[in-house]
Amino acid sequence: MKPNIVVIGSLNMDMVVQAPRLPVMGETLLGKSMQFVPGGKGANQAIGLARLGAEVAMIGRVGKDHFGSELLSSLQAGWVNSTGVKNTESAETGAASIVLAEGDNIIIVVPGANARCTPADIETQIELIERADIVLMQLEIPLATVTYAAKVAKQLQKTVILNPAPAQKLPPELLACVDYMTPNETELAILAEGQTGLEECMDAILTQGVRHVITTLGAQGAAYKEKGKTLLRIPGHQVPVVDTTGAGDAFNVGLAYAIGCGHALPDAISFANKVAAVSVGRFGAQQGMPTLEEVVHFSELCK
């Protein structure tokens, strides 16, 4: 049975520039190419989940403009239920400027309509949450909306996964609702507020009410911890890298899908590592999201 997952988050149009290297401050470089591709952490994760075979609905906002129309079309073409995405006349569609170079990236996001996603939008689309098994969120929409959505999800006894990116200080009422938090190492350090060391930082978050912390470690895989239990690691995969832009999104996609399928957490993290490994070998956050068959094939190659 396929998992039913609601993604609440951002939709952006990404302007992606490929360059020979990342520029230093004040420097002008000649780029190799530029493309406009659908993005936003929320939309990326919704498309990725649908590619794996989940039943997916998205809640968010776009502007009533050309980019907004393109992003809605992208969701629909990717088999994502977009009825929860609201057109916003008072703001333009969110956008991101991304520079890719030497297997790495720098990103600047302009929230646009994403910043107008409110708790009222969650209330309007509560039926989508009622039908879901899992609610997956990020932090590219207002924190008050994420917090409200998490509270609603827990009242409805749904599993809440929070990808805390971009990282910021989070209120206790949100943390108390999170079943799985998935920071990378940079985000973990910000959330842990002055703690040092991987385990110490994860413990600092667990003491605030989060039930499981899963820290992504790039090619080294991931570490995870539950309060009062031993820190465990799941190894990653060394693969040729084309574009790391959607790696974190791909990991969250794999994790949410596997948890929704009822897999034990170590197996779910291992699956998520494989989804992320396949994704970085392709260009584009959404274009790089693999199908379930492609992840299974990659798993066979890893044996």
mmCIF file with all atom_site columns, C-alpha atoms in Angstrom, residues 1-186:
data_model
loop_
_atom_site.group_PDB
_atom_site.id
_atom_site.type_symbol
_atom_site.label_atom_id
_atom_site.label_alt_id
_atom_site.label_comp_id
_atom_site.label_asym_id
_atom_site.label_entity_id
_atom_site.label_seq_id
_atom_site.pdbx_PDB_ins_code
_atom_site.Cartn_x
_atom_site.Cartn_y
_atom_site.Cartn_z
_atom_site.occupancy
_atom_site.B_iso_or_equiv
_atom_site.pdbx_formal_charge
_atom_site.auth_seq_id
_atom_site.auth_comp_id
_atom_site.auth_asym_id
_atom_site.auth_atom_id
_atom_site.pdbx_PDB_model_num
ATOM 1   C CA . MET A 1 1   ? 0.000  0.000  0.000   1.00 0.00 ? 1   MET A CA 1
ATOM 2   C CA . LYS A 1 2   ? 1.456  3.373  -0.967  1.00 0.00 ? 2   LYS A CA 1
ATOM 3   C CA . PRO A 1 3   ? 1.982  5.950  1.779   1.00 0.00 ? 3   PRO A CA 1
ATOM 4   C CA . ASN A 1 4   ? -0.154 9.094  1.727   1.00 0.00 ? 4   ASN A CA 1
ATOM 5   C CA . ILE A 1 5   ? 2.021  12.135 2.438   1.00 0.00 ? 5   ILE A CA 1
ATOM 6   C CA . VAL A 1 6   ? 1.218  15.855 2.623   1.00 0.00 ? 6   VAL A CA 1
ATOM 7   C CA . VAL A 1 7   ? 4.093  18.226 1.939   1.00 0.00 ? 7   VAL A CA 1
ATOM 8   C CA . ILE A 1 8   ? 3.673  21.726 3.366   1.00 0.00 ? 8   ILE A CA 1
ATOM 9   C CA . GLY A 1 9   ? 6.280  24.143 2.073   1.00 0.00 ? 9   GLY A CA 1
ATOM 10  C CA . SER A 1 10  ? 7.797  26.314 -0.595  1.00 0.00 ? 10  SER A CA 1
ATOM 11  C CA . LEU A 1 11  ? 7.559  26.479 -4.360  1.00 0.00 ? 11  LEU A CA 1
ATOM 12  C CA . ASN A 1 12  ? 10.247 28.460 -6.213  1.00 0.00 ? 12  ASN A CA 1
ATOM 13  C CA . MET A 1 13  ? 11.444 29.001 -9.728  1.00 0.00 ? 13  MET A CA 1
ATOM 14  C CA . ASP A 1 14  ? 15.191 28.274 -9.675  1.00 0.00 ? 14  ASP A CA 1
ATOM 15  C CA . MET A 1 15  ? 17.562 30.263 -11.859 1.00 0.00 ? 15  MET A CA 1
ATOM 16  C CA . VAL A 1 16  ? 20.503 27.869 -12.114 1.00 0.00 ? 16  VAL A CA 1
ATOM 17  C CA . VAL A 1 17  ? 23.867 29.118 -13.380 1.00 0.00 ? 17  VAL A CA 1
ATOM 18  C CA . GLN A 1 18  ? 26.703 26.688 -14.049 1.00 0.00 ? 18  GLN A CA 1
ATOM 19  C CA . ALA A 1 19  ? 30.146 28.232 -13.517 1.00 0.00 ? 19  ALA A CA 1
ATOM 20  C CA . PRO A 1 20  ? 33.757 26.970 -13.593 1.00 0.00 ? 20  PRO A CA 1
ATOM 21  C CA . ARG A 1 21  ? 34.085 27.817 -9.879  1.00 0.00 ? 21  ARG A CA 1
ATOM 22  C CA . LEU A 1 22  ? 32.335 29.829 -7.183  1.00 0.00 ? 22  LEU A CA 1
ATOM 23  C CA . PRO A 1 23  ? 33.159 33.562 -7.337  1.00 0.00 ? 23  PRO A CA 1
ATOM 24  C CA . VAL A 1 24  ? 34.813 35.447 -4.504  1.00 0.00 ? 24  VAL A CA 1
ATOM 25  C CA . MET A 1 25  ? 33.256 38.640 -3.140  1.00 0.00 ? 25  MET A CA 1
ATOM 26  C CA . GLY A 1 26  ? 33.248 41.418 -5.745  1.00 0.00 ? 26  GLY A CA 1
ATOM 27  C CA . GLU A 1 27  ? 34.381 39.152 -8.595  1.00 0.00 ? 27  GLU A CA 1
ATOM 28  C CA . THR A 1 28  ? 32.663 38.789 -11.973 1.00 0.00 ? 28  THR A CA 1
ATOM 29  C CA . LEU A 1 29  ? 32.848 35.370 -13.657 1.00 0.00 ? 29  LEU A CA 1
ATOM 30  C CA . LEU A 1 30  ? 31.647 34.127 -17.017 1.00 0.00 ? 30  LEU A CA 1
ATOM 31  C CA . GLY A 1 31  ? 29.181 31.285 -16.535 1.00 0.00 ? 31  GLY A CA 1
ATOM 32  C CA . LYS A 1 32  ? 28.823 28.185 -18.686 1.00 0.00 ? 32  LYS A CA 1
ATOM 33  C CA . SER A 1 33  ? 25.004 28.065 -18.877 1.00 0.00 ? 33  SER A CA 1
ATOM 34  C CA . MET A 1 34  ? 21.772 29.239 -17.260 1.00 0.00 ? 34  MET A CA 1
ATOM 35  C CA . GLN A 1 35  ? 18.456 27.424 -16.878 1.00 0.00 ? 35  GLN A CA 1
ATOM 36  C CA . PHE A 1 36  ? 15.103 28.085 -15.224 1.00 0.00 ? 36  PHE A CA 1
ATOM 37  C CA . VAL A 1 37  ? 13.878 24.960 -13.418 1.00 0.00 ? 37  VAL A CA 1
ATOM 38  C CA . PRO A 1 38  ? 11.051 24.324 -10.923 1.00 0.00 ? 38  PRO A CA 1
ATOM 39  C CA . GLY A 1 39  ? 12.260 24.177 -7.329  1.00 0.00 ? 39  GLY A CA 1
ATOM 40  C CA . GLY A 1 40  ? 11.600 25.080 -3.718  1.00 0.00 ? 40  GLY A CA 1
ATOM 41  C CA . LYS A 1 41  ? 12.204 22.553 -0.956  1.00 0.00 ? 41  LYS A CA 1
ATOM 42  C CA . GLY A 1 42  ? 8.518  21.766 -0.604  1.00 0.00 ? 42  GLY A CA 1
ATOM 43  C CA . ALA A 1 43  ? 7.880  21.218 -4.304  1.00 0.00 ? 43  ALA A CA 1
ATOM 44  C CA . ASN A 1 44  ? 11.125 19.266 -4.702  1.00 0.00 ? 44  ASN A CA 1
ATOM 45  C CA . GLN A 1 45  ? 10.110 16.887 -1.944  1.00 0.00 ? 45  GLN A CA 1
ATOM 46  C CA . ALA A 1 46  ? 6.551  16.520 -3.246  1.00 0.00 ? 46  ALA A CA 1
ATOM 47  C CA . ILE A 1 47  ? 7.780  15.625 -6.745  1.00 0.00 ? 47  ILE A CA 1
ATOM 48  C CA . GLY A 1 48  ? 10.366 13.222 -5.313  1.00 0.00 ? 48  GLY A CA 1
ATOM 49  C CA . LEU A 1 49  ? 7.786  11.386 -3.213  1.00 0.00 ? 49  LEU A CA 1
ATOM 50  C CA . ALA A 1 50  ? 5.439  11.036 -6.179  1.00 0.00 ? 50  ALA A CA 1
ATOM 51  C CA . ARG A 1 51  ? 8.284  9.587  -8.262  1.00 0.00 ? 51  ARG A CA 1
ATOM 52  C CA . LEU A 1 52  ? 8.847  6.922  -5.640  1.00 0.00 ? 52  LEU A CA 1
ATOM 53  C CA . GLY A 1 53  ? 5.159  6.038  -5.812  1.00 0.00 ? 53  GLY A CA 1
ATOM 54  C CA . ALA A 1 54  ? 3.635  7.808  -2.798  1.00 0.00 ? 54  ALA A CA 1
ATOM 55  C CA . GLU A 1 55  ? 0.248  9.503  -2.926  1.00 0.00 ? 55  GLU A CA 1
ATOM 56  C CA . VAL A 1 56  ? 1.219  13.152 -2.466  1.00 0.00 ? 56  VAL A CA 1
ATOM 57  C CA . ALA A 1 57  ? -0.594 16.428 -1.864  1.00 0.00 ? 57  ALA A CA 1
ATOM 58  C CA . MET A 1 58  ? 1.090  19.833 -1.562  1.00 0.00 ? 58  MET A CA 1
ATOM 59  C CA . ILE A 1 59  ? 0.054  22.861 0.497   1.00 0.00 ? 59  ILE A CA 1
ATOM 60  C CA . GLY A 1 60  ? 1.711  26.184 -0.302  1.00 0.00 ? 60  GLY A CA 1
ATOM 61  C CA . ARG A 1 61  ? 1.504  29.380 -2.334  1.00 0.00 ? 61  ARG A CA 1
ATOM 62  C CA . VAL A 1 62  ? 2.602  30.728 -5.697  1.00 0.00 ? 62  VAL A CA 1
ATOM 63  C CA . GLY A 1 63  ? 2.120  34.117 -7.321  1.00 0.00 ? 63  GLY A CA 1
ATOM 64  C CA . LYS A 1 64  ? -0.488 34.720 -9.984  1.00 0.00 ? 64  LYS A CA 1
ATOM 65  C CA . ASP A 1 65  ? 2.215  35.007 -12.641 1.00 0.00 ? 65  ASP A CA 1
ATOM 66  C CA . HIS A 1 66  ? 3.992  32.997 -15.325 1.00 0.00 ? 66  HIS A CA 1
ATOM 67  C CA . PHE A 1 67  ? 6.358  31.278 -12.881 1.00 0.00 ? 67  PHE A CA 1
ATOM 68  C CA . GLY A 1 68  ? 3.422  30.318 -10.667 1.00 0.00 ? 68  GLY A CA 1
ATOM 69  C CA . SER A 1 69  ? 1.619  28.722 -13.601 1.00 0.00 ? 69  SER A CA 1
ATOM 70  C CA . GLU A 1 70  ? 4.760  26.795 -14.537 1.00 0.00 ? 70  GLU A CA 1
ATOM 71  C CA . LEU A 1 71  ? 5.221  25.483 -11.007 1.00 0.00 ? 71  LEU A CA 1
ATOM 72  C CA . LEU A 1 72  ? 1.604  24.328 -10.770 1.00 0.00 ? 72  LEU A CA 1
ATOM 73  C CA . SER A 1 73  ? 1.942  22.590 -14.132 1.00 0.00 ? 73  SER A CA 1
ATOM 74  C CA . SER A 1 74  ? 5.124  20.914 -12.918 1.00 0.00 ? 74  SER A CA 1
ATOM 75  C CA . LEU A 1 75  ? 3.342  19.519 -9.840  1.00 0.00 ? 75  LEU A CA 1
ATOM 76  C CA . GLN A 1 76  ? 0.431  18.264 -11.894 1.00 0.00 ? 76  GLN A CA 1
ATOM 77  C CA . ALA A 1 77  ? 2.718  16.654 -14.465 1.00 0.00 ? 77  ALA A CA 1
ATOM 78  C CA . GLY A 1 78  ? 4.580  14.997 -11.581 1.00 0.00 ? 78  GLY A CA 1
ATOM 79  C CA . TRP A 1 79  ? 1.373  13.394 -10.198 1.00 0.00 ? 79  TRP A CA 1
ATOM 80  C CA . VAL A 1 80  ? 1.178  15.681 -7.167  1.00 0.00 ? 80  VAL A CA 1
ATOM 81  C CA . ASN A 1 81  ? -2.227 16.868 -5.938  1.00 0.00 ? 81  ASN A CA 1
ATOM 82  C CA . SER A 1 82  ? -1.880 20.665 -6.200  1.00 0.00 ? 82  SER A CA 1
ATOM 83  C CA . THR A 1 83  ? -5.344 21.662 -4.969  1.00 0.00 ? 83  THR A CA 1
ATOM 84  C CA . GLY A 1 84  ? -3.747 22.919 -1.735  1.00 0.00 ? 84  GLY A CA 1
ATOM 85  C CA . VAL A 1 85  ? -1.487 25.393 -3.562  1.00 0.00 ? 85  VAL A CA 1
ATOM 86  C CA . LYS A 1 86  ? -3.068 28.856 -3.523  1.00 0.00 ? 86  LYS A CA 1
ATOM 87  C CA . ASN A 1 87  ? -2.575 31.594 -6.123  1.00 0.00 ? 87  ASN A CA 1
ATOM 88  C CA . THR A 1 88  ? -1.522 34.862 -4.498  1.00 0.00 ? 88  THR A CA 1
ATOM 89  C CA . GLU A 1 89  ? -2.221 38.163 -6.248  1.00 0.00 ? 89  GLU A CA 1
ATOM 90  C CA . SER A 1 90  ? -0.345 40.266 -3.675  1.00 0.00 ? 90  SER A CA 1
ATOM 91  C CA . ALA A 1 91  ? 3.074  38.634 -4.182  1.00 0.00 ? 91  ALA A CA 1
ATOM 92  C CA . GLU A 1 92  ? 5.212  37.189 -6.946  1.00 0.00 ? 92  GLU A CA 1
ATOM 93  C CA . THR A 1 93  ? 6.179  33.525 -7.056  1.00 0.00 ? 93  THR A CA 1
ATOM 94  C CA . GLY A 1 94  ? 9.204  32.635 -4.923  1.00 0.00 ? 94  GLY A CA 1
ATOM 95  C CA . ALA A 1 95  ? 12.544 32.434 -6.712  1.00 0.00 ? 95  ALA A CA 1
ATOM 96  C CA . ALA A 1 96  ? 16.037 31.123 -6.039  1.00 0.00 ? 96  ALA A CA 1
ATOM 97  C CA . SER A 1 97  ? 19.373 32.039 -7.565  1.00 0.00 ? 97  SER A CA 1
ATOM 98  C CA . ILE A 1 98  ? 21.677 29.002 -7.646  1.00 0.00 ? 98  ILE A CA 1
ATOM 99  C CA . VAL A 1 99  ? 25.295 28.849 -8.758  1.00 0.00 ? 99  VAL A CA 1
ATOM 100 C CA . LEU A 1 100 ? 26.726 25.384 -9.433  1.00 0.00 ? 100 LEU A CA 1
ATOM 101 C CA . ALA A 1 101 ? 30.475 24.896 -9.545  1.00 0.00 ? 101 ALA A CA 1
ATOM 102 C CA . GLU A 1 102 ? 32.924 22.086 -8.843  1.00 0.00 ? 102 GLU A CA 1
ATOM 103 C CA . GLY A 1 103 ? 30.228 19.808 -7.443  1.00 0.00 ? 103 GLY A CA 1
ATOM 104 C CA . ASP A 1 104 ? 28.996 22.400 -4.940  1.00 0.00 ? 104 ASP A CA 1
ATOM 105 C CA . ASN A 1 105 ? 26.515 25.272 -4.882  1.00 0.00 ? 105 ASN A CA 1
ATOM 106 C CA . ILE A 1 106 ? 25.547 28.589 -3.368  1.00 0.00 ? 106 ILE A CA 1
ATOM 107 C CA . ILE A 1 107 ? 21.869 29.547 -3.141  1.00 0.00 ? 107 ILE A CA 1
ATOM 108 C CA . ILE A 1 108 ? 19.943 32.756 -2.442  1.00 0.00 ? 108 ILE A CA 1
ATOM 109 C CA . VAL A 1 109 ? 16.188 32.412 -2.006  1.00 0.00 ? 109 VAL A CA 1
ATOM 110 C CA . VAL A 1 110 ? 13.626 35.223 -2.378  1.00 0.00 ? 110 VAL A CA 1
ATOM 111 C CA . PRO A 1 111 ? 10.474 33.877 -0.644  1.00 0.00 ? 111 PRO A CA 1
ATOM 112 C CA . GLY A 1 112 ? 7.847  35.904 -2.534  1.00 0.00 ? 112 GLY A CA 1
ATOM 113 C CA . ALA A 1 113 ? 4.428  34.212 -2.230  1.00 0.00 ? 113 ALA A CA 1
ATOM 114 C CA . ASN A 1 114 ? 5.876  31.557 0.084   1.00 0.00 ? 114 ASN A CA 1
ATOM 115 C CA . ALA A 1 115 ? 5.982  34.221 2.814   1.00 0.00 ? 115 ALA A CA 1
ATOM 116 C CA . ARG A 1 116 ? 2.185  34.606 2.491   1.00 0.00 ? 116 ARG A CA 1
ATOM 117 C CA . CYS A 1 117 ? 1.463  30.970 3.408   1.00 0.00 ? 117 CYS A CA 1
ATOM 118 C CA . THR A 1 118 ? -0.542 31.308 6.637   1.00 0.00 ? 118 THR A CA 1
ATOM 119 C CA . PRO A 1 119 ? -2.153 29.115 9.312   1.00 0.00 ? 119 PRO A CA 1
ATOM 120 C CA . ALA A 1 120 ? -5.472 29.895 7.573   1.00 0.00 ? 120 ALA A CA 1
ATOM 121 C CA . ASP A 1 121 ? -4.133 28.058 4.508   1.00 0.00 ? 121 ASP A CA 1
ATOM 122 C CA . ILE A 1 122 ? -3.563 24.988 6.691   1.00 0.00 ? 122 ILE A CA 1
ATOM 123 C CA . GLU A 1 123 ? -7.063 25.215 8.127   1.00 0.00 ? 123 GLU A CA 1
ATOM 124 C CA . THR A 1 124 ? -8.551 25.511 4.636   1.00 0.00 ? 124 THR A CA 1
ATOM 125 C CA . GLN A 1 125 ? -6.741 22.340 3.511   1.00 0.00 ? 125 GLN A CA 1
ATOM 126 C CA . ILE A 1 126 ? -7.167 20.318 6.676   1.00 0.00 ? 126 ILE A CA 1
ATOM 127 C CA . GLU A 1 127 ? -8.867 17.485 4.768   1.00 0.00 ? 127 GLU A CA 1
ATOM 128 C CA . LEU A 1 128 ? -5.570 16.796 2.980   1.00 0.00 ? 128 LEU A CA 1
ATOM 129 C CA . ILE A 1 129 ? -3.878 16.359 6.356   1.00 0.00 ? 129 ILE A CA 1
ATOM 130 C CA . GLU A 1 130 ? -6.712 14.196 7.672   1.00 0.00 ? 130 GLU A CA 1
ATOM 131 C CA . ARG A 1 131 ? -6.226 11.761 4.768   1.00 0.00 ? 131 ARG A CA 1
ATOM 132 C CA . ALA A 1 132 ? -2.424 11.614 5.132   1.00 0.00 ? 132 ALA A CA 1
ATOM 133 C CA . ASP A 1 133 ? -0.166 9.275  7.074   1.00 0.00 ? 133 ASP A CA 1
ATOM 134 C CA . ILE A 1 134 ? 2.758  11.708 7.223   1.00 0.00 ? 134 ILE A CA 1
ATOM 135 C CA . VAL A 1 135 ? 3.191  15.488 7.161   1.00 0.00 ? 135 VAL A CA 1
ATOM 136 C CA . LEU A 1 136 ? 6.565  16.614 5.790   1.00 0.00 ? 136 LEU A CA 1
ATOM 137 C CA . MET A 1 137 ? 7.670  20.242 6.240   1.00 0.00 ? 137 MET A CA 1
ATOM 138 C CA . GLN A 1 138 ? 10.646 22.564 5.837   1.00 0.00 ? 138 GLN A CA 1
ATOM 139 C CA . LEU A 1 139 ? 11.331 26.170 6.919   1.00 0.00 ? 139 LEU A CA 1
ATOM 140 C CA . GLU A 1 140 ? 10.990 28.161 3.683   1.00 0.00 ? 140 GLU A CA 1
ATOM 141 C CA . ILE A 1 141 ? 7.482  29.292 4.692   1.00 0.00 ? 141 ILE A CA 1
ATOM 142 C CA . PRO A 1 142 ? 6.638  31.323 7.834   1.00 0.00 ? 142 PRO A CA 1
ATOM 143 C CA . LEU A 1 143 ? 7.549  29.634 11.097  1.00 0.00 ? 143 LEU A CA 1
ATOM 144 C CA . ALA A 1 144 ? 4.102  30.378 12.549  1.00 0.00 ? 144 ALA A CA 1
ATOM 145 C CA . THR A 1 145 ? 2.546  28.367 9.720   1.00 0.00 ? 145 THR A CA 1
ATOM 146 C CA . VAL A 1 146 ? 4.910  25.428 10.196  1.00 0.00 ? 146 VAL A CA 1
ATOM 147 C CA . THR A 1 147 ? 4.187  25.447 13.936  1.00 0.00 ? 147 THR A CA 1
ATOM 148 C CA . TYR A 1 148 ? 0.422  25.569 13.413  1.00 0.00 ? 148 TYR A CA 1
ATOM 149 C CA . ALA A 1 149 ? 0.559  22.775 10.841  1.00 0.00 ? 149 ALA A CA 1
ATOM 150 C CA . ALA A 1 150 ? 2.630  20.589 13.177  1.00 0.00 ? 150 ALA A CA 1
ATOM 151 C CA . LYS A 1 151 ? 0.107  21.094 15.991  1.00 0.00 ? 151 LYS A CA 1
ATOM 152 C CA . VAL A 1 152 ? -2.796 20.208 13.697  1.00 0.00 ? 152 VAL A CA 1
ATOM 153 C CA . ALA A 1 153 ? -0.961 17.118 12.449  1.00 0.00 ? 153 ALA A CA 1
ATOM 154 C CA . LYS A 1 154 ? -0.279 15.866 15.978  1.00 0.00 ? 154 LYS A CA 1
ATOM 155 C CA . GLN A 1 155 ? -3.888 16.484 17.026  1.00 0.00 ? 155 GLN A CA 1
ATOM 156 C CA . LEU A 1 156 ? -4.846 14.278 14.091  1.00 0.00 ? 156 LEU A CA 1
ATOM 157 C CA . GLN A 1 157 ? -2.220 11.704 15.193  1.00 0.00 ? 157 GLN A CA 1
ATOM 158 C CA . LYS A 1 158 ? -0.078 12.055 12.064  1.00 0.00 ? 158 LYS A CA 1
ATOM 159 C CA . THR A 1 159 ? 3.678  11.479 11.850  1.00 0.00 ? 159 THR A CA 1
ATOM 160 C CA . VAL A 1 160 ? 5.537  14.805 11.548  1.00 0.00 ? 160 VAL A CA 1
ATOM 161 C CA . ILE A 1 161 ? 8.885  15.054 9.750   1.00 0.00 ? 161 ILE A CA 1
ATOM 162 C CA . LEU A 1 162 ? 10.660 18.420 9.832   1.00 0.00 ? 162 LEU A CA 1
ATOM 163 C CA . ASN A 1 163 ? 13.550 19.243 7.518   1.00 0.00 ? 163 ASN A CA 1
ATOM 164 C CA . PRO A 1 164 ? 14.846 22.325 9.428   1.00 0.00 ? 164 PRO A CA 1
ATOM 165 C CA . ALA A 1 165 ? 16.200 24.255 6.453   1.00 0.00 ? 165 ALA A CA 1
ATOM 166 C CA . PRO A 1 166 ? 17.059 27.062 6.420   1.00 0.00 ? 166 PRO A CA 1
ATOM 167 C CA . ALA A 1 167 ? 17.897 26.608 10.110  1.00 0.00 ? 167 ALA A CA 1
ATOM 168 C CA . GLN A 1 168 ? 16.565 29.043 12.706  1.00 0.00 ? 168 GLN A CA 1
ATOM 169 C CA . LYS A 1 169 ? 15.605 29.027 16.379  1.00 0.00 ? 169 LYS A CA 1
ATOM 170 C CA . LEU A 1 170 ? 12.469 26.931 16.779  1.00 0.00 ? 170 LEU A CA 1
ATOM 171 C CA . PRO A 1 171 ? 9.702  27.369 19.381  1.00 0.00 ? 171 PRO A CA 1
ATOM 172 C CA . PRO A 1 172 ? 9.088  24.655 22.002  1.00 0.00 ? 172 PRO A CA 1
ATOM 173 C CA . GLU A 1 173 ? 5.522  24.099 20.766  1.00 0.00 ? 173 GLU A CA 1
ATOM 174 C CA . LEU A 1 174 ? 6.861  23.102 17.337  1.00 0.00 ? 174 LEU A CA 1
ATOM 175 C CA . LEU A 1 175 ? 9.656  20.901 18.677  1.00 0.00 ? 175 LEU A CA 1
ATOM 176 C CA . ALA A 1 176 ? 7.178  19.008 20.860  1.00 0.00 ? 176 ALA A CA 1
ATOM 177 C CA . CYS A 1 177 ? 5.268  17.955 17.738  1.00 0.00 ? 177 CYS A CA 1
ATOM 178 C CA . VAL A 1 178 ? 8.221  16.680 15.675  1.00 0.00 ? 178 VAL A CA 1
ATOM 179 C CA . ASP A 1 179 ? 8.687  12.933 15.346  1.00 0.00 ? 179 ASP A CA 1
ATOM 180 C CA . TYR A 1 180 ? 11.725 13.085 13.045  1.00 0.00 ? 180 TYR A CA 1
ATOM 181 C CA . MET A 1 181 ? 14.029 16.072 12.507  1.00 0.00 ? 181 MET A CA 1
ATOM 182 C CA . THR A 1 182 ? 16.582 15.915 9.678   1.00 0.00 ? 182 THR A CA 1
ATOM 183 C CA . PRO A 1 183 ? 19.238 18.646 9.904   1.00 0.00 ? 183 PRO A CA 1
ATOM 184 C CA . ASN A 1 184 ? 22.538 18.588 8.081   1.00 0.00 ? 184 ASN A CA 1
ATOM 185 C CA . GLU A 1 185 ? 25.647 19.301 10.174  1.00 0.00 ? 185 GLU A CA 1
ATOM 186 C CA . THR A 1 186 ? 25.470 23.074 9.668   1.00 0.00 ? 186 THR A CA 1
#
